[in-house]
Short mmCIF file of C-alpha atoms in Angstrom, two decimals:
data_model
loop_
_atom_site.label_atom_id
_atom_site.label_comp_id
_atom_site.label_asym_id
_atom_site.label_seq_id
_atom_site.Cartn_x
_atom_site.Cartn_y
_atom_site.Cartn_z
CA UNK A 1117 20.85 -11.73 20.74
CA UNK A 1118 20.04 -8.24 19.53
CA UNK A 1119 22.60 -6.75 21.91
CA UNK A 1120 25.32 -8.73 20.10
CA UNK A 1121 24.10 -7.40 16.77
CA UNK A 1122 24.08 -3.90 18.24
CA UNK A 1123 27.68 -4.26 19.28
CA UNK A 1124 28.89 -5.67 15.96
CA UNK A 1125 26.89 -3.19 13.85
CA UNK A 1126 27.54 -0.23 16.15
CA UNK A 1127 23.85 0.35 16.83
CA UNK A 1128 23.15 2.83 19.61
CA UNK A 1129 19.34 2.90 19.39
CA UNK A 1130 16.50 0.78 18.05
CA UNK A 1131 13.17 2.09 16.78
CA UNK A 1132 10.71 -0.66 17.75
CA UNK A 1133 7.63 -0.02 15.62
CA UNK A 1134 4.25 -1.16 14.37
CA UNK A 1135 1.65 0.15 11.90
CA UNK A 1136 -1.87 0.70 13.20
CA UNK A 1137 -5.17 0.36 11.34
CA UNK A 1138 -5.02 3.92 10.03
CA UNK A 1139 -1.58 3.24 8.54
CA UNK A 1140 0.24 5.35 11.14
CA UNK A 1141 3.64 4.05 12.21
CA UNK A 1142 4.05 4.01 15.99
CA UNK A 1143 7.47 3.60 17.63
CA UNK A 1144 9.54 3.61 20.77
CA UNK A 1145 13.21 4.55 20.78
CA UNK A 1146 15.12 1.92 22.76
CA UNK A 1147 18.81 2.29 23.76
CA UNK A 1148 20.94 -0.66 22.73
CA UNK A 1149 21.73 -1.57 26.34
CA UNK A 1150 18.02 -2.34 26.92
CA UNK A 1151 17.21 -4.10 23.65
CA UNK A 1152 17.49 -7.66 24.99
CA UNK A 1153 14.92 -6.83 27.68
CA UNK A 1154 12.58 -5.45 25.00
CA UNK A 1155 13.22 -8.49 22.80
CA UNK A 1156 12.09 -10.74 25.65
CA UNK A 1157 9.23 -8.70 27.09
CA UNK A 1158 8.21 -6.52 24.14
CA UNK A 1159 7.97 -2.75 23.77
CA UNK A 1160 4.79 -1.61 25.53
CA UNK A 1161 2.23 0.85 24.15
CA UNK A 1162 -1.17 2.10 25.30
CA UNK A 1163 -3.53 0.77 22.65
CA UNK A 1164 -6.04 3.59 23.13
CA UNK A 1165 -3.39 6.10 22.00
CA UNK A 1166 -3.33 4.46 18.55
CA UNK A 1167 -5.91 3.58 15.88
CA UNK A 1168 -6.67 0.09 17.17
CA UNK A 1169 -10.18 0.58 18.61
CA UNK A 1170 -9.18 0.19 22.26
CA UNK A 1171 -10.06 2.10 25.42
CA UNK A 1172 -7.83 3.37 28.26
CA UNK A 1173 -9.01 0.37 30.30
CA UNK A 1174 -7.23 -2.09 27.97
CA UNK A 1175 -3.93 -3.64 29.10
CA UNK A 1176 -0.74 -2.63 27.30
CA UNK A 1177 -0.09 -3.91 23.84
CA UNK A 1178 3.51 -4.94 23.20
CA UNK A 1179 5.54 -5.27 20.01
CA UNK A 1180 7.57 -8.46 20.02
CA UNK A 1181 10.47 -7.55 17.69
CA UNK A 1182 11.01 -9.78 14.66
CA UNK A 1183 14.80 -9.89 14.30
CA UNK A 1184 14.51 -10.61 10.57
CA UNK A 1185 13.08 -7.11 10.04
CA UNK A 1186 16.10 -5.31 11.50
CA UNK A 1187 16.87 -2.42 9.15
CA UNK A 1188 19.66 0.11 9.60
CA UNK A 1189 18.63 3.71 9.01
CA UNK A 1190 21.07 4.70 6.24
CA UNK A 1191 20.49 8.40 6.94
CA UNK A 1192 20.88 8.14 10.73
CA UNK A 1193 24.02 6.26 11.68
CA UNK A 1194 23.70 4.19 14.82
CA UNK A 1195 19.91 3.70 14.64
CA UNK A 1196 18.10 0.53 13.51
CA UNK A 1197 14.40 -0.12 12.87
CA UNK A 1198 12.50 -3.22 13.98
CA UNK A 1199 8.91 -4.28 13.65
CA UNK A 1200 7.04 -7.34 14.79
CA UNK A 1201 3.71 -8.66 15.95
CA UNK A 1202 1.48 -7.01 18.55
CA UNK A 1203 0.61 -8.99 21.67
CA UNK A 1204 -1.74 -8.39 24.60
CA UNK A 1205 -1.74 -10.54 27.73
CA UNK A 1206 0.42 -13.06 25.89
CA UNK A 1207 -1.95 -13.37 22.94
CA UNK A 1208 -1.70 -12.04 19.41
CA UNK A 1209 -3.72 -8.86 18.77
CA UNK A 1210 -5.69 -10.51 16.01
CA UNK A 1211 -6.98 -7.36 14.33
CA UNK A 1212 -3.54 -5.69 14.06
CA UNK A 1213 -2.60 -5.28 10.36
CA UNK A 1214 0.52 -7.47 10.44
CA UNK A 1215 -1.44 -10.25 12.18
CA UNK A 1216 -4.24 -10.02 9.60
CA UNK A 1217 -1.67 -10.55 6.85
CA UNK A 1218 -0.01 -13.33 8.82
CA UNK A 1219 -3.24 -15.35 8.90
CA UNK A 1220 -3.61 -15.07 5.13
CA UNK A 1221 -0.03 -16.19 4.61
CA UNK A 1222 -0.72 -19.22 6.79
CA UNK A 1223 -3.82 -20.01 4.72
CA UNK A 1224 -1.76 -19.74 1.54
CA UNK A 1225 0.93 -22.04 2.94
CA UNK A 1226 -1.69 -24.61 3.94
CA UNK A 1227 -2.94 -24.58 0.35
CA UNK A 1228 0.60 -25.01 -1.03
CA UNK A 1229 1.31 -21.41 -2.06
CA UNK A 1230 3.62 -18.52 -1.30
CA UNK A 1231 2.53 -15.10 -2.54
CA UNK A 1232 5.28 -12.87 -3.89
CA UNK A 1233 4.60 -9.23 -4.59
CA UNK A 1234 6.22 -5.97 -5.56
CA UNK A 1235 4.72 -2.54 -4.93
CA UNK A 1236 5.02 0.73 -6.85
CA UNK A 1237 4.30 3.52 -4.36
CA UNK A 1238 3.88 6.97 -5.90
CA UNK A 1239 4.47 10.17 -3.92
CA UNK A 1240 4.62 13.94 -4.31
CA UNK A 1241 7.53 16.12 -3.22
CA UNK A 1242 6.01 19.33 -1.91
CA UNK A 1243 7.16 22.59 -0.41
CA UNK A 1244 7.75 22.23 3.33
CA UNK A 1245 4.36 23.79 4.12
CA UNK A 1246 2.57 21.29 1.82
CA UNK A 1247 1.14 24.09 -0.34
CA UNK A 1248 2.14 22.59 -3.69
CA UNK A 1249 4.91 20.90 -5.70
CA UNK A 1250 8.27 22.17 -4.51
CA UNK A 1251 9.85 22.62 -7.96
CA UNK A 1252 8.49 25.77 -9.69
CA UNK A 1253 10.04 24.65 -12.99
CA UNK A 1254 8.11 21.37 -12.89
CA UNK A 1255 5.06 22.80 -14.64
CA UNK A 1256 4.68 20.85 -17.90
CA UNK A 1257 1.23 19.61 -18.90
CA UNK A 1258 2.66 16.09 -19.44
CA UNK A 1259 5.60 15.83 -17.03
CA UNK A 1260 5.81 12.01 -16.88
CA UNK A 1261 9.41 10.75 -17.30
CA UNK A 1262 10.64 14.36 -17.55
CA UNK A 1263 14.42 14.02 -17.35
CA UNK A 1264 15.12 17.60 -16.32
CA UNK A 1265 12.54 17.54 -13.52
CA UNK A 1266 13.88 14.18 -12.32
CA UNK A 1267 17.47 15.43 -12.25
CA UNK A 1268 16.55 18.59 -10.34
CA UNK A 1269 15.58 16.20 -7.53
CA UNK A 1270 18.63 13.98 -8.10
CA UNK A 1271 20.19 14.51 -4.67
CA UNK A 1272 17.09 13.29 -2.82
CA UNK A 1273 16.16 10.49 -5.24
CA UNK A 1274 19.77 9.26 -5.22
CA UNK A 1275 19.88 9.25 -1.42
CA UNK A 1276 16.70 7.17 -1.22
CA UNK A 1277 17.85 4.77 -3.95
CA UNK A 1278 21.32 4.44 -2.41
CA UNK A 1279 19.65 3.61 0.89
CA UNK A 1280 17.60 0.84 -0.73
CA UNK A 1281 20.72 -0.55 -2.37
CA UNK A 1282 22.59 -0.58 0.95
CA UNK A 1283 19.66 -2.45 2.51
CA UNK A 1284 19.71 -5.15 -0.19
CA UNK A 1285 16.30 -4.31 -1.66
CA UNK A 1286 17.64 -4.32 -5.23
CA UNK A 1287 16.03 -1.12 -6.53
CA UNK A 1288 15.99 -1.04 -10.32
CA UNK A 1289 14.39 2.20 -11.52
CA UNK A 1290 13.22 5.64 -10.45
CA UNK A 1291 11.11 8.06 -12.44
CA UNK A 1292 9.19 11.29 -12.49
CA UNK A 1293 5.53 10.33 -12.61
CA UNK A 1294 2.49 11.75 -14.38
CA UNK A 1295 1.84 14.73 -12.09
CA UNK A 1296 4.00 17.76 -11.42
CA UNK A 1297 6.20 16.99 -8.43
CA UNK A 1298 5.29 13.28 -8.43
CA UNK A 1299 7.78 10.41 -8.35
CA UNK A 1300 7.91 6.61 -8.19
CA UNK A 1301 10.71 4.29 -7.07
CA UNK A 1302 10.77 0.53 -7.64
CA UNK A 1303 12.60 -2.32 -5.94
CA UNK A 1304 12.59 -6.09 -6.43
CA UNK A 1305 9.60 -8.20 -5.43
CA UNK A 1306 9.76 -10.54 -2.43
CA UNK A 1307 7.53 -12.66 -0.20
CA UNK A 1308 4.43 -10.65 0.66
CA UNK A 1309 5.33 -10.07 4.33
CA UNK A 1310 8.80 -8.84 3.40
CA UNK A 1311 7.27 -6.53 0.81
CA UNK A 1312 4.78 -5.18 3.37
CA UNK A 1313 7.51 -4.53 5.97
CA UNK A 1314 9.66 -2.80 3.35
CA UNK A 1315 6.71 -0.80 2.07
CA UNK A 1316 6.04 0.49 5.59
CA UNK A 1317 9.71 1.38 6.06
CA UNK A 1318 9.88 2.99 2.58
CA UNK A 1319 7.14 5.49 3.43
CA UNK A 1320 8.94 6.38 6.67
CA UNK A 1321 12.25 6.70 4.83
CA UNK A 1322 10.91 8.88 2.00
CA UNK A 1323 9.22 11.27 4.40
CA UNK A 1324 12.31 11.47 6.61
CA UNK A 1325 14.73 12.13 3.77
CA UNK A 1326 12.39 14.65 2.16
CA UNK A 1327 12.36 16.59 5.44
CA UNK A 1328 16.15 16.44 5.52
CA UNK A 1329 16.14 18.17 2.12
CA UNK A 1330 13.66 20.82 3.27
CA UNK A 1331 10.70 19.23 1.47
CA UNK A 1332 7.53 17.37 2.41
CA UNK A 1333 6.65 14.01 0.87
CA UNK A 1334 3.05 12.84 0.68
CA UNK A 1335 1.44 9.57 -0.39
CA UNK A 1336 -2.06 11.11 -0.14
CA UNK A 1337 -4.24 9.58 -2.89
CA UNK A 1338 -5.42 12.87 -4.44
CA UNK A 1339 -3.73 15.98 -3.04
CA UNK A 1340 -4.53 18.20 -6.05
CA UNK A 1341 -7.75 18.13 -8.07
CA UNK A 1342 -6.08 18.90 -11.43
CA UNK A 1343 -3.20 16.43 -11.09
CA UNK A 1344 -2.94 12.63 -11.24
CA UNK A 1345 -3.22 11.01 -7.81
CA UNK A 1346 -0.88 8.68 -5.96
CA UNK A 1347 -1.46 5.04 -6.77
CA UNK A 1348 0.23 2.02 -5.22
CA UNK A 1349 0.17 -0.69 -7.86
CA UNK A 1350 0.96 -4.22 -6.73
CA UNK A 1351 2.47 -6.96 -8.92
CA UNK A 1352 1.31 -10.38 -7.77
CA UNK A 1353 2.21 -14.04 -8.30
CA UNK A 1354 1.84 -17.33 -6.41
CA UNK A 1355 4.78 -19.69 -6.00
CA UNK A 1356 5.15 -23.20 -4.61
CA UNK A 1357 6.15 -23.79 -0.99
CA UNK A 1358 9.85 -23.79 -1.89
CA UNK A 1359 9.52 -20.33 -3.39
CA UNK A 1360 11.32 -21.54 -6.52
CA UNK A 1361 8.49 -22.30 -8.94
CA UNK A 1362 6.12 -19.57 -10.11
CA UNK A 1363 2.69 -21.20 -10.21
CA UNK A 1364 1.29 -18.42 -12.39
CA UNK A 1365 3.48 -19.40 -15.35
CA UNK A 1366 2.12 -21.57 -18.13
CA UNK A 1367 3.57 -20.88 -21.56
CA UNK A 1368 0.59 -22.63 -23.15
CA UNK A 1369 -1.90 -20.52 -21.23
CA UNK A 1370 -3.53 -17.30 -22.42
CA UNK A 1371 -0.88 -14.56 -22.24
CA UNK A 1372 1.43 -17.11 -20.61
CA UNK A 1373 -0.59 -17.45 -17.40
CA UNK A 1374 -1.84 -20.65 -15.77
CA UNK A 1375 -5.38 -21.58 -14.82
CA UNK A 1376 -4.36 -21.04 -11.19
CA UNK A 1377 -3.42 -17.46 -12.04
CA UNK A 1378 -6.78 -16.84 -13.70
CA UNK A 1379 -8.67 -18.37 -10.77
CA UNK A 1380 -6.73 -16.10 -8.39
CA UNK A 1381 -7.55 -13.16 -10.67
CA UNK A 1382 -11.20 -14.24 -10.71
CA UNK A 1383 -11.30 -14.01 -6.92
CA UNK A 1384 -9.75 -10.54 -6.95
CA UNK A 1385 -12.31 -9.33 -9.49
CA UNK A 1386 -15.17 -11.00 -7.62
CA UNK A 1387 -14.31 -9.16 -4.39
CA UNK A 1388 -12.99 -5.92 -5.91
CA UNK A 1389 -15.77 -3.62 -4.76
CA UNK A 1390 -15.40 -4.80 -1.16
CA UNK A 1391 -11.60 -4.77 -1.43
CA UNK A 1392 -11.76 -1.02 -2.05
CA UNK A 1393 -12.44 -0.55 1.66
CA UNK A 1394 -8.88 -1.64 2.44
CA UNK A 1395 -7.00 -0.77 -0.76
CA UNK A 1396 -8.59 2.70 -0.98
CA UNK A 1397 -9.25 3.43 2.68
CA UNK A 1398 -9.86 7.19 2.87
CA UNK A 1399 -12.52 9.67 1.82
CA UNK A 1400 -9.89 11.24 -0.43
CA UNK A 1401 -9.19 7.89 -2.16
CA UNK A 1402 -12.37 8.18 -4.22
CA UNK A 1403 -11.34 11.53 -5.64
CA UNK A 1404 -8.56 9.59 -7.35
CA UNK A 1405 -10.74 6.67 -8.50
CA UNK A 1406 -13.54 8.87 -9.80
CA UNK A 1407 -11.59 11.93 -10.90
CA UNK A 1408 -12.26 14.03 -13.94
CA UNK A 1409 -9.55 14.04 -16.60
CA UNK A 1410 -6.39 15.63 -15.22
CA UNK A 1411 -4.08 18.20 -16.82
CA UNK A 1412 -1.96 15.38 -18.27
CA UNK A 1413 -5.00 13.92 -20.07
CA UNK A 1414 -5.60 10.84 -17.88
CA UNK A 1415 -6.10 9.94 -14.23
CA UNK A 1416 -4.35 6.54 -14.71
CA UNK A 1417 -6.74 5.20 -12.05
CA UNK A 1418 -9.28 2.42 -12.72
CA UNK A 1419 -13.01 3.05 -12.75
CA UNK A 1420 -14.28 -0.47 -13.51
CA UNK A 1421 -13.83 -4.01 -12.20
CA UNK A 1422 -12.07 -5.28 -15.32
CA UNK A 1423 -8.83 -6.70 -16.63
CA UNK A 1424 -6.89 -6.54 -19.86
CA UNK A 1425 -3.55 -7.42 -21.34
CA UNK A 1426 -0.83 -4.80 -21.29
CA UNK A 1427 -3.49 -2.12 -20.95
CA UNK A 1428 -3.34 0.47 -18.15
CA UNK A 1429 -6.99 1.55 -18.43
CA UNK A 1430 -8.16 -1.52 -16.46
CA UNK A 1431 -8.12 -2.38 -12.77
CA UNK A 1432 -5.83 -5.32 -13.50
CA UNK A 1433 -3.13 -5.35 -16.19
CA UNK A 1434 -1.26 -8.42 -17.41
CA UNK A 1435 2.15 -7.02 -18.38
CA UNK A 1436 3.94 -10.36 -18.72
CA UNK A 1437 3.35 -14.10 -18.50
CA UNK A 1438 4.45 -14.44 -14.88
CA UNK A 1439 2.28 -12.03 -12.87
CA UNK A 1440 -0.49 -9.49 -12.98
CA UNK A 1441 -0.55 -5.88 -11.86
CA UNK A 1442 -3.30 -4.81 -9.46
CA UNK A 1443 -3.79 -1.09 -10.15
CA UNK A 1444 -6.55 -0.31 -7.66
CA UNK A 1445 -4.58 0.47 -4.49
CA UNK A 1446 -3.52 4.00 -3.60
CA UNK A 1447 -0.92 5.72 -1.46
CA UNK A 1448 -3.09 5.58 1.68
CA UNK A 1449 -3.35 1.79 1.59
CA UNK A 1450 -2.01 0.12 4.73
CA UNK A 1451 1.04 -1.90 3.54
CA UNK A 1452 -0.16 -5.02 5.39
CA UNK A 1453 -3.86 -4.79 4.61
CA UNK A 1454 -3.16 -4.23 0.90
CA UNK A 1455 -1.38 -7.60 0.78
CA UNK A 1456 -3.87 -9.33 3.09
CA UNK A 1457 -6.91 -8.22 1.12
CA UNK A 1458 -5.42 -9.25 -2.21
CA UNK A 1459 -4.41 -12.65 -0.91
CA UNK A 1460 -7.76 -13.32 0.78
CA UNK A 1461 -9.67 -12.50 -2.39
CA UNK A 1462 -7.31 -14.44 -4.63
CA UNK A 1463 -7.29 -17.56 -2.47
CA UNK A 1464 -11.10 -17.57 -2.51
CA UNK A 1465 -10.93 -17.56 -6.31
CA UNK A 1466 -8.47 -20.46 -6.27
CA UNK A 1467 -10.67 -22.50 -3.91
CA UNK A 1468 -13.78 -21.90 -5.99
CA UNK A 1469 -12.01 -22.00 -9.36
CA UNK A 1470 -13.57 -18.63 -10.13
CA UNK A 1471 -13.37 -17.63 -13.78
CA UNK A 1472 -12.38 -13.98 -14.33
CA UNK A 1473 -14.54 -13.61 -17.42
CA UNK A 1474 -13.43 -12.36 -20.79
CA UNK A 1475 -10.38 -10.16 -21.08
CA UNK A 1476 -11.34 -6.69 -22.30
CA UNK A 1477 -8.81 -5.26 -24.75
CA UNK A 1478 -10.44 -1.85 -25.02
CA UNK A 1479 -9.75 1.61 -23.63
CA UNK A 1480 -11.99 1.64 -20.56
CA UNK A 1481 -11.51 5.39 -20.14
CA UNK A 1482 -13.16 6.17 -23.47
CA UNK A 1483 -15.46 3.26 -24.23
CA UNK A 1484 -19.18 3.84 -23.71
CA UNK A 1485 -19.78 0.09 -23.73
CA UNK A 1486 -18.29 -1.28 -20.52
CA UNK A 1487 -19.02 -4.85 -21.56
CA UNK A 1488 -20.95 -5.55 -18.40
CA UNK A 1489 -18.05 -4.58 -16.13
CA UNK A 1490 -19.09 -3.30 -12.73
CA UNK A 1491 -18.17 0.19 -11.62
CA UNK A 1492 -15.91 0.66 -8.62
CA UNK A 1493 -17.45 2.35 -5.56
CA UNK A 1494 -18.06 6.06 -5.90
CA UNK A 1495 -17.12 6.94 -2.33
CA UNK A 1496 -15.87 5.46 0.93
CA UNK A 1497 -19.39 4.79 2.22
CA UNK A 1498 -20.22 2.66 -0.82
CA UNK A 1499 -16.96 0.75 -0.37
CA UNK A 1500 -17.69 0.11 3.31
CA UNK A 1501 -21.18 -1.12 2.44
CA UNK A 1502 -19.68 -3.53 -0.10
CA UNK A 1503 -17.15 -4.67 2.52
CA UNK A 1504 -19.96 -5.25 5.02
CA UNK A 1505 -21.87 -7.33 2.45
CA UNK A 1506 -18.90 -9.60 1.62
CA UNK A 1507 -18.98 -12.60 4.00
CA UNK A 1508 -15.89 -14.19 2.44
CA UNK A 1509 -13.59 -11.25 3.17
CA UNK A 1510 -15.21 -10.81 6.56
CA UNK A 1511 -14.39 -14.39 7.55
CA UNK A 1512 -10.94 -14.39 5.96
CA UNK A 1513 -9.74 -11.13 7.51
CA UNK A 1514 -11.40 -11.86 10.84
CA UNK A 1515 -14.54 -10.79 12.68
CA UNK A 1516 -12.64 -8.61 15.16
CA UNK A 1517 -10.79 -6.87 12.35
CA UNK A 1518 -13.95 -6.41 10.32
CA UNK A 1519 -15.85 -4.87 13.23
CA UNK A 1520 -12.96 -2.62 14.27
CA UNK A 1521 -12.04 -1.50 10.79
CA UNK A 1522 -15.60 -0.58 9.87
CA UNK A 1523 -15.99 1.46 13.05
CA UNK A 1524 -12.75 3.35 12.34
CA UNK A 1525 -13.55 4.08 8.70
CA UNK A 1526 -17.19 4.99 9.36
CA UNK A 1527 -15.84 7.52 11.83
CA UNK A 1528 -13.74 8.99 9.00
CA UNK A 1529 -16.76 9.11 6.69
CA UNK A 1530 -19.00 10.73 9.31
CA UNK A 1531 -16.25 13.20 10.15
CA UNK A 1532 -15.91 14.22 6.52
CA UNK A 1533 -19.67 14.64 6.13
CA UNK A 1534 -19.72 16.96 9.14
CA UNK A 1535 -17.52 19.43 7.22
CA UNK A 1536 -18.88 22.16 4.95
CA UNK A 1537 -16.48 22.88 2.09
CA UNK A 1538 -15.69 26.14 0.33
CA UNK A 1539 -17.08 24.61 -2.89
CA UNK A 1540 -20.43 24.05 -1.18
CA UNK A 1541 -20.55 27.62 0.05
CA UNK A 1542 -19.76 29.00 -3.40
CA UNK A 1543 -22.37 26.83 -5.09
CA UNK A 1544 -25.19 26.86 -2.60
CA UNK A 1545 -25.33 30.14 -0.65
CA UNK A 1546 -27.94 31.50 -3.05
CA UNK A 1547 -30.09 28.42 -3.57
#
């Protein structure tokens, strides 16, 4: 019982949480004395108050805590975090992000696979008012891996990394990224659901600890036009049901990957334009994907549906003979939908034995000949149209999800188009 864990771990409060379709984490703070009641009945929320496409007439939604997700807040002694699945009237809320991923994991299991992934979320550390990078000395044109800039943020980076170590995530490296004030922290891969839960918690943790240090952390895809945006690369592999054999490994295969790996990759490439709707879910996302060259000399974001070897100018990179790196996703990607979309597309490729086409070992940023590679969507509307036109992803992710998600994101697009920017006024007042 959770109350027994609370007593042994000296937990005073539980944050019982879920992530909605807009990627916002919603929570209730539950005193330890009431946690067994919540574990049995769920923590209740009004669905209309969240981004789940519900009205005030809907019954309560409840989070049924998954005890395996219990995570102590290293920076707030006596508080633990829990997430779980959303229920309504005793039934799973099928379009909730964690449920969408759960269905894909079940499909993978039925086909004899377990997907393991690791994410690389990038973020900016800004002044508390969000006006710009907090470190005035972090002004180099090429600041990536800058030791001095990294060490000036040592206290915060150390606190986050120490927290991950205490939680057993096995973090293994932290670095200053390509933009001024931008950082990335990496921890060991795990089963896709574990990675998604940790990814959601990581974003909460980074923001919380940044505030503690008088800063503001953002995962916004493109907060500054002249700087590299925030990506969220995902390393992917399929394993057998025991989780002990990596099914992507074949030492005799091209670059050490098996035919299964290439079929999975073929599915991801085949559905990439539609996948953008979930891996790059905001209007701002496409200012990262289609950005002009940044101050550092490169956006580091893909522009084509293509793959290469150890080559970061493509949407998919093959860095080693045991996985591939999906470089499309950005910091706004919902942790659960990122995994669900990838798995749905990849499993379709495995079922159909989809060939990924020829590997392109060229610099896609500079080559005029794209070798027939398709361009990624130029804006959110194009991505949503591609998503609408993809019956495979629609069926895999669920009709209710598809309908709800499109309505939510079309609202974002229409809202953005209702705004008149300062750039427009400067350019067009005299036309």
